[in-house]
CSV table of C-alpha atoms and ligand atoms in Angstrom, one decimal:
chain,number,residue,atom,x,y,z
A,1,MET,CA,114.7,94.4,111.9
A,2,ILE,CA,113.4,97.7,113.2
A,3,LYS,CA,112.2,97.7,116.8
A,4,ARG,CA,109.3,100.0,117.1
A,5,ARG,CA,108.9,102.3,120.0
A,6,LYS,CA,106.1,101.0,122.3
A,7,THR,CA,103.1,103.3,122.2
A,8,ARG,CA,99.5,103.4,123.1
A,9,LYS,CA,97.1,102.3,120.4
A,10,VAL,CA,94.6,104.9,119.3
A,11,LYS,CA,91.5,104.1,117.3
A,12,LEU,CA,91.1,105.9,114.0
A,13,GLY,CA,87.8,104.8,112.3
A,14,ASN,CA,88.2,101.2,111.4
A,15,LEU,CA,92.0,101.4,111.8
A,16,PHE,CA,94.5,102.1,114.6
A,17,ILE,CA,97.5,104.3,115.1
A,18,GLY,CA,100.4,103.1,117.2
A,19,GLY,CA,100.8,99.9,119.2
A,20,ASP,CA,101.2,97.0,116.8
A,21,ALA,CA,99.2,98.6,114.0
A,22,PRO,CA,101.1,99.1,110.7
A,23,ILE,CA,102.6,102.5,110.2
A,24,LEU,CA,99.7,104.4,108.5
A,25,ILE,CA,99.9,106.5,105.4
A,26,GLN,CA,98.0,109.8,105.3
A,27,SER,CA,97.5,112.5,102.8
A,28,MET,CA,95.4,115.7,102.5
A,29,VAL,CA,92.7,116.7,100.1
A,30,LYS,CA,93.9,119.6,98.0
A,31,VAL,CA,90.6,121.1,96.8
A,32,PRO,CA,88.1,123.1,99.0
A,33,THR,CA,86.1,120.8,101.2
A,34,SER,CA,82.9,122.6,100.1
A,35,ASP,CA,83.4,121.1,96.6
A,36,THR,CA,81.8,117.8,97.5
A,37,ARG,CA,82.1,116.2,94.1
A,38,LYS,CA,85.8,117.0,93.6
A,39,VAL,CA,86.7,116.0,97.2
A,40,ILE,CA,85.0,112.6,96.8
A,41,SER,CA,86.8,112.0,93.5
A,42,GLN,CA,90.1,112.9,95.0
A,43,ILE,CA,89.5,110.7,98.0
A,44,ARG,CA,88.7,107.8,95.6
A,45,ARG,CA,92.0,108.3,93.8
A,46,LEU,CA,93.9,108.5,97.1
A,47,GLU,CA,92.3,105.2,98.2
A,48,GLU,CA,93.1,103.5,95.0
A,49,CYS,CA,96.8,104.4,95.3
A,50,GLY,CA,97.0,103.2,98.9
A,51,CYS,CA,96.2,106.2,101.1
A,52,GLU,CA,94.8,105.0,104.5
A,53,ALA,CA,93.5,108.2,106.1
A,54,VAL,CA,92.6,111.5,104.6
A,55,ARG,CA,92.8,115.0,106.1
A,56,LEU,CA,90.5,117.8,105.0
A,57,ALA,CA,90.7,121.5,105.7
A,58,ILE,CA,87.5,122.7,107.5
A,59,THR,CA,87.1,126.5,107.2
A,60,ASP,CA,83.4,127.3,107.3
A,61,ALA,CA,79.8,126.1,107.6
A,62,GLU,CA,79.7,125.2,103.9
A,63,ASP,CA,82.6,122.8,104.5
A,64,ILE,CA,80.7,121.2,107.4
A,65,SER,CA,77.7,120.6,105.2
A,66,SER,CA,79.9,119.0,102.5
A,67,LEU,CA,81.7,117.0,105.2
A,68,LYS,CA,78.5,115.1,106.1
A,69,LYS,CA,78.0,114.0,102.5
A,70,ILE,CA,81.7,113.1,102.0
A,71,LYS,CA,81.6,111.0,105.2
A,72,LYS,CA,78.6,109.0,103.8
A,73,SER,CA,80.5,108.3,100.6
A,74,THR,CA,83.7,106.7,102.0
A,75,LYS,CA,84.9,104.3,104.5
A,76,ILE,CA,88.4,105.7,104.7
A,77,PRO,CA,89.0,107.5,108.0
A,78,LEU,CA,88.6,111.3,107.7
A,79,ILE,CA,90.5,113.8,109.7
A,80,ALA,CA,89.2,117.3,110.1
A,81,ASP,CA,91.9,120.1,110.2
A,82,ILE,CA,90.0,122.8,112.0
A,83,GLN,CA,92.9,125.4,112.4
A,84,PHE,CA,91.7,127.3,115.5
A,85,HIS,CA,87.9,127.2,115.4
A,86,THR,CA,86.3,125.4,118.3
A,87,SER,CA,82.8,125.5,116.7
A,88,LEU,CA,84.2,123.9,113.5
A,89,ALA,CA,85.8,121.2,115.5
A,90,LEU,CA,82.6,120.4,117.4
A,91,LYS,CA,80.5,120.4,114.2
A,92,SER,CA,83.1,118.2,112.4
A,93,ILE,CA,82.9,115.7,115.3
A,94,GLU,CA,79.1,115.8,115.0
A,95,ALA,CA,79.4,115.3,111.2
A,96,GLY,CA,81.2,112.0,112.0
A,97,VAL,CA,84.9,112.6,111.4
A,98,ASP,CA,87.3,110.1,112.8
A,99,LYS,CA,89.9,112.4,114.2
A,100,ILE,CA,90.5,116.1,114.7
A,101,ARG,CA,93.8,117.8,114.0
A,102,LEU,CA,94.4,121.0,116.0
A,103,ASN,CA,97.2,123.2,117.2
A,104,PRO,CA,96.1,123.9,120.8
A,105,GLY,CA,98.5,126.8,121.1
A,106,ASN,CA,96.3,128.8,118.7
A,107,MET,CA,93.1,128.1,120.7
A,108,LYS,CA,91.3,129.1,123.9
A,109,LYS,CA,91.4,126.5,126.8
A,110,LYS,CA,87.6,126.7,127.2
A,111,GLY,CA,87.1,125.6,123.6
A,112,LEU,CA,89.7,122.8,123.9
A,113,LYS,CA,87.9,121.5,126.9
A,114,GLU,CA,84.6,121.3,124.9
A,115,ILE,CA,86.4,119.6,122.0
A,116,ALA,CA,88.0,117.0,124.3
A,117,HIS,CA,84.7,116.4,126.0
A,118,LEU,CA,82.8,115.7,122.7
A,119,ALA,CA,85.8,113.7,121.2
A,120,LYS,CA,85.8,111.5,124.3
A,121,GLU,CA,82.0,111.0,124.1
A,122,ARG,CA,82.3,110.0,120.4
A,123,GLY,CA,85.5,107.9,120.9
A,124,ILE,CA,87.7,109.8,118.4
A,125,PRO,CA,91.3,110.9,118.9
A,126,LEU,CA,92.8,114.3,118.7
A,127,ARG,CA,96.1,115.0,116.9
A,128,ILE,CA,97.7,117.8,118.8
A,129,GLY,CA,101.0,119.4,118.1
A,130,ALA,CA,103.0,122.4,117.5
A,131,ASN,CA,105.1,123.8,114.8
A,132,SER,CA,108.1,126.1,115.0
A,133,GLY,CA,105.9,129.1,114.2
A,134,SER,CA,103.9,128.4,117.4
A,135,ILE,CA,106.9,128.6,119.7
A,136,ASP,CA,106.6,132.4,120.2
A,137,LEU,CA,103.1,131.9,121.5
A,138,HIS,CA,104.4,130.0,124.5
A,139,PRO,CA,104.8,132.5,127.4
A,140,HIS,CA,107.6,130.6,129.2
A,141,LEU,CA,110.1,130.2,126.3
A,142,PRO,CA,112.8,132.6,125.4
A,143,PRO,CA,112.4,134.7,122.2
A,144,PRO,CA,113.9,133.2,119.0
A,145,PRO,CA,117.2,135.2,118.8
A,146,SER,CA,118.5,133.6,122.0
A,147,ARG,CA,117.8,130.1,120.7
A,148,GLY,CA,120.1,127.7,119.0
A,149,ARG,CA,118.8,124.5,117.3
A,150,ASN,CA,118.7,121.5,119.6
A,151,GLU,CA,120.2,122.6,122.9
A,152,GLU,CA,118.0,123.5,125.9
A,153,GLY,CA,115.9,126.5,124.8
A,154,GLY,CA,116.5,125.7,121.1
A,155,ILE,CA,113.7,125.1,118.7
A,156,ALA,CA,113.5,121.3,119.0
A,157,PHE,CA,113.6,121.6,122.8
A,158,SER,CA,111.0,124.4,122.8
A,159,LEU,CA,108.6,122.3,120.6
A,160,VAL,CA,108.9,119.4,123.0
A,161,LYS,CA,108.2,121.6,126.0
A,162,LEU,CA,105.2,123.1,124.3
A,163,VAL,CA,103.7,119.8,123.2
A,164,ASP,CA,104.4,118.3,126.7
A,165,ASP,CA,102.5,121.1,128.3
A,166,TRP,CA,99.5,120.5,126.1
A,167,VAL,CA,99.6,116.7,126.7
A,168,LYS,CA,99.4,117.4,130.4
A,169,PHE,CA,96.4,119.8,129.8
A,170,PHE,CA,94.5,117.0,128.0
A,171,GLU,CA,95.5,114.4,130.5
A,172,ASP,CA,94.2,116.6,133.3
A,173,LEU,CA,90.8,116.6,131.4
A,174,GLY,CA,90.9,112.8,131.4
A,175,PHE,CA,91.6,112.7,127.7
A,176,PHE,CA,94.3,110.2,126.6
A,177,GLU,CA,93.4,109.5,122.9
A,178,LEU,CA,96.2,111.7,121.6
A,179,VAL,CA,98.4,111.5,118.6
A,180,LEU,CA,101.3,114.0,118.7
A,181,SER,CA,103.1,116.0,116.1
A,182,LEU,CA,106.1,118.3,116.3
A,183,LYS,CA,106.8,120.3,113.1
A,184,THR,CA,109.5,122.4,111.7
A,185,THR,CA,110.9,122.7,108.2
A,186,ALA,CA,114.4,121.6,109.3
A,187,VAL,CA,115.2,117.9,109.2
A,188,GLU,CA,117.7,118.1,112.1
A,189,GLU,CA,115.3,119.9,114.4
A,190,ILE,CA,112.5,117.4,113.7
A,191,ILE,CA,114.7,114.4,114.4
A,192,SER,CA,115.9,116.0,117.7
A,193,ALA,CA,112.4,117.0,118.7
A,194,TYR,CA,110.8,113.5,118.1
A,195,ARG,CA,113.8,111.8,119.8
A,196,MET,CA,113.3,113.9,122.9
A,197,MET,CA,109.5,113.5,122.9
A,198,ALA,CA,109.8,109.7,122.5
A,199,LYS,CA,111.6,109.6,125.9
A,200,ARG,CA,108.8,111.6,127.6
A,201,CYS,CA,105.6,109.8,126.7
A,202,ASP,CA,104.0,106.7,125.0
A,203,TYR,CA,101.6,108.5,122.7
A,204,PRO,CA,101.8,107.6,119.0
A,205,PHE,CA,103.5,110.1,116.7
A,206,HIS,CA,102.5,111.6,113.4
A,207,LEU,CA,105.6,112.2,111.3
A,208,GLY,CA,106.1,114.7,108.5
A,209,ILE,CA,108.4,117.5,107.3
A,210,THR,CA,106.2,120.5,107.1
A,211,GLU,CA,106.2,122.5,103.9
A,212,ALA,CA,108.9,120.3,102.4
A,213,GLY,CA,108.3,121.8,99.0
A,214,MET,CA,108.3,120.2,95.5
A,215,GLY,CA,110.2,117.7,93.5
A,216,ARG,CA,113.5,116.1,94.3
A,217,ASP,CA,114.5,118.4,97.2
A,218,ALA,CA,111.2,117.8,99.0
A,219,VAL,CA,111.4,114.0,98.5
A,220,ILE,CA,115.0,113.9,99.8
A,221,LYS,CA,114.1,116.1,102.8
A,222,SER,CA,111.0,114.1,103.7
A,223,SER,CA,112.7,110.8,103.2
A,224,LEU,CA,115.6,111.7,105.4
A,225,GLY,CA,113.5,113.2,108.2
A,226,ILE,CA,110.8,110.6,108.3
A,227,GLY,CA,113.2,107.7,107.3
A,228,ILE,CA,115.8,108.4,110.0
A,229,LEU,CA,113.1,108.4,112.7
A,230,LEU,CA,111.3,105.3,111.4
A,231,GLN,CA,114.6,103.5,111.4
A,232,GLU,CA,114.9,104.3,115.1
A,233,GLY,CA,111.4,102.9,115.6
A,234,ILE,CA,109.8,106.3,116.1
A,235,GLY,CA,106.6,107.2,114.2
A,236,ASP,CA,103.2,105.6,113.8
A,237,THR,CA,101.6,107.5,111.0
A,238,ILE,CA,103.2,109.5,108.2
A,239,ARG,CA,102.4,112.2,105.7
A,240,VAL,CA,104.8,113.4,103.1
A,241,SER,CA,103.8,117.0,102.5
A,242,LEU,CA,104.5,117.9,98.9
A,243,THR,CA,103.5,120.8,96.7
A,244,GLU,CA,102.2,118.3,94.3
A,245,ALA,CA,99.2,116.0,93.7
A,246,PRO,CA,98.2,114.1,96.9
A,247,GLU,CA,98.7,110.7,95.2
A,248,GLU,CA,102.4,111.6,94.9
A,249,GLU,CA,102.6,112.1,98.6
A,250,VAL,CA,101.2,108.6,99.1
A,251,ARG,CA,103.6,107.0,96.6
A,252,VAL,CA,106.6,108.7,98.3
A,253,ALA,CA,105.3,107.6,101.7
A,254,GLN,CA,105.0,104.0,100.4
A,255,GLU,CA,108.5,104.1,99.0
A,256,ILE,CA,109.9,105.3,102.3
A,257,LEU,CA,108.3,102.5,104.2
A,258,GLN,CA,109.2,99.9,101.5
A,259,SER,CA,112.8,101.1,101.3
A,260,LEU,CA,113.2,100.5,105.1
A,261,GLY,CA,111.6,97.1,104.8
A,262,ILE,CA,108.7,98.2,107.1
A,263,ARG,CA,105.9,97.5,104.6
A,264,SER,CA,105.6,96.2,101.1
A,265,PHE,CA,103.3,97.8,98.5
A,266,TYR,CA,104.6,97.0,95.0
A,267,PRO,CA,107.4,95.0,93.3
A,268,GLU,CA,110.9,96.3,94.1
A,269,ILE,CA,112.9,97.2,91.0
A,270,ILE,CA,116.7,97.0,91.1
A,271,SER,CA,118.4,98.5,88.1
A,272,CYS,CA,122.1,99.3,87.4
A,273,PRO,CA,123.3,102.9,86.8
A,274,THR,CA,124.6,101.7,83.3
A,275,CYS,CA,128.0,102.3,81.9
A,276,GLY,CA,130.0,102.0,78.7
A,277,ARG,CA,129.2,98.2,78.7
A,278,CYS,CA,125.5,98.7,78.3
A,279,GLU,CA,124.1,98.0,74.8
A,280,ILE,CA,120.4,98.5,75.4
A,281,ASP,CA,118.5,101.7,76.4
A,282,LEU,CA,118.1,100.7,80.0
A,283,PRO,CA,116.9,104.0,81.4
A,284,LYS,CA,114.0,103.9,78.9
A,285,ILE,CA,113.1,100.3,79.8
A,286,VAL,CA,113.2,100.9,83.6
A,287,LYS,CA,111.1,104.1,83.2
A,288,GLU,CA,108.4,102.3,81.2
A,289,VAL,CA,108.3,99.3,83.4
A,290,LYS,CA,107.9,101.5,86.5
A,291,LYS,CA,105.2,103.6,84.9
A,292,LYS,CA,103.2,100.6,83.8
A,293,LEU,CA,103.6,98.9,87.2
A,294,LEU,CA,101.7,101.8,88.8
A,295,THR,CA,98.7,100.9,86.7
A,296,PHE,CA,98.7,97.2,87.8
A,297,ASN,CA,96.5,96.2,90.6
A,298,PHE,CA,98.6,93.6,92.4
A,299,LYS,CA,99.5,95.5,95.5
A,300,PRO,CA,100.8,94.6,98.0
A,301,SER,CA,103.8,92.6,96.5
A,302,THR,CA,107.1,91.5,97.7
A,303,LEU,CA,108.4,90.6,94.2
A,304,LYS,CA,111.9,91.6,93.4
A,305,ILE,CA,112.8,92.6,89.8
A,306,ALA,CA,116.3,93.2,88.5
A,307,ILE,CA,116.8,95.1,85.3
A,308,MET,CA,120.6,95.1,84.6
A,309,GLY,CA,122.6,96.5,81.7
A,310,CYS,CA,125.1,93.7,80.8
A,311,VAL,CA,126.4,90.3,81.4
A,312,VAL,CA,129.1,91.5,83.8
A,313,ASN,CA,127.0,92.1,86.9
A,314,GLY,CA,123.6,91.4,85.3
A,315,PRO,CA,123.3,87.7,85.7
A,316,GLY,CA,124.3,87.8,89.5
A,317,GLU,CA,121.6,90.3,90.4
A,318,ALA,CA,119.0,88.8,87.9
A,319,LYS,CA,119.5,85.3,89.5
A,320,GLN,CA,118.8,86.7,93.0
A,321,ALA,CA,115.6,88.4,91.9
A,322,ASP,CA,112.2,86.8,91.2
A,323,ILE,CA,112.5,88.1,87.6
A,324,GLY,CA,115.5,89.6,86.1
A,325,ILE,CA,117.0,90.8,82.8
A,326,ALA,CA,120.7,90.9,82.0
A,327,GLY,CA,121.2,93.1,79.0
A,328,GLY,CA,123.2,91.9,75.9
A,329,LYS,CA,123.7,93.3,72.4
A,330,LYS,CA,120.3,94.9,71.7
A,331,ASN,CA,118.6,92.1,73.7
A,332,GLY,CA,118.2,90.8,77.2
A,333,LEU,CA,118.5,87.4,78.8
A,334,LEU,CA,115.4,86.8,81.0
A,335,PHE,CA,115.9,85.0,84.4
A,336,LYS,CA,113.0,83.6,86.5
A,337,LYS,CA,113.6,82.4,90.0
A,338,GLY,CA,117.3,82.3,89.5
A,339,LYS,CA,117.3,80.4,86.2
A,340,PRO,CA,118.0,81.8,82.6
A,341,VAL,CA,114.9,81.3,80.5
A,342,ARG,CA,115.2,82.9,77.1
A,343,LYS,CA,116.7,85.8,75.1
A,344,ILE,CA,114.3,88.7,74.3
A,345,LYS,CA,114.9,91.4,71.7
A,346,GLU,CA,115.3,94.9,73.1
A,347,ALA,CA,112.1,96.1,71.4
A,348,ASN,CA,110.1,93.5,73.2
A,349,LEU,CA,111.8,93.6,76.6
A,350,VAL,CA,109.2,95.9,78.4
A,351,GLU,CA,106.2,94.0,77.2
A,352,GLU,CA,107.7,90.6,77.9
A,353,LEU,CA,108.9,91.6,81.3
A,354,LEU,CA,105.5,93.0,82.3
A,355,LYS,CA,103.8,89.8,81.1
A,356,GLU,CA,106.2,87.7,83.3
A,357,ILE,CA,105.7,90.1,86.3
A,358,LYS,CA,101.9,89.8,85.9
A,359,GLU,CA,102.0,86.0,85.7
A,360,LEU,CA,104.3,85.7,88.8
A,361,SER,CA,102.4,88.3,90.8
A,362,THR,CA,99.2,86.3,90.8
A,363,THR,CA,101.0,83.8,92.9
A,364,ALA,CA,103.2,86.3,94.8
A,365,ASP,CA,103.5,86.6,98.5
A,366,THR,CA,100.8,89.1,99.6
A,367,ARG,CA,102.3,89.9,103.0
A,368,ARG,CA,101.8,93.5,104.1
B,1,SF4,FE1,127.7,98.6,83.6
B,1,SF4,FE2,126.9,96.1,83.3
B,1,SF4,FE3,127.3,97.1,85.8
B,1,SF4,FE4,125.3,98.0,84.4
B,1,SF4,S1,125.6,95.9,85.1
B,1,SF4,S2,126.7,99.2,85.5
B,1,SF4,S3,126.1,97.9,82.3
B,1,SF4,S4,128.8,96.7,84.3
């Protein structure tokens, strides 16, 4: 059982970040905010696949006008990413956003004071942070060539120092509704930075590996960085940044949380790697079942499904799952709740398995 770091609880729309709130999944809209219709449709798709908070890039007045319409069309908390524009932050808050994300190192203190004042008045949090690119903006830190990775003066240490200074700045203004983020593209640095920051404060953390990239590399990098910290109880909201559709970011985030046993979203599939004993096309069966499950609407689910290649290890795993298949010669033996039920021809395995999953999932545990 993972013991989560104790943090303050920060309100985000109708949800919370930190404290005893579930670790929240975020993603970001990937079309211009000014394109109201496309943004609303992307937010709907994100909501359907389980996204819990959506960030939007706010770059000009057109985006602000669209933001007002978007806000009226959805209940999901919206986070305005305002880069370094004070006026856009203020207008976004007035448009009703639930959180502002900013990098204070890129902004003037006068503007930050105005933002903190209005955010406090409206009861919304600020996500403040720094990324490794901002380190050079800090006047009291040594230049990059003299830095190692994690030691004093290194990138992780410098990030922590930078964010710590900004935390104090906001605290001096009487503003405490903060979520913190420390970003670099290197897994090792991120882990070190968050570990150090966790010892210095009790603000909730937003986790993510910035610009992780695309495909398998990006998923592995994000899973390691985010997963290691979550396993240590560090992290209160996550975003997996992928150069892919935002729905994919949400699915990977769900898989990270589910793999660690932190939250459950969909049935868990266990399948063997196959070997010379396998006499059915197991990869094809598993792929089809997984694909179809994404279209089912039975989330969250704690069902366990085992799809195994043969009778050597198959029955053991299949018996321990809620539903299982142990492959035979062009067929599979179906197990339900630990008991063998019937043999199914290979051609009908996917269809029959999905039917059984559907049936069982209506009575499945819906713990989240
Ligand atoms: Fe091979 Fe059977 Fe084990 Fe699958 S379950 S890896 S087919 S021995």
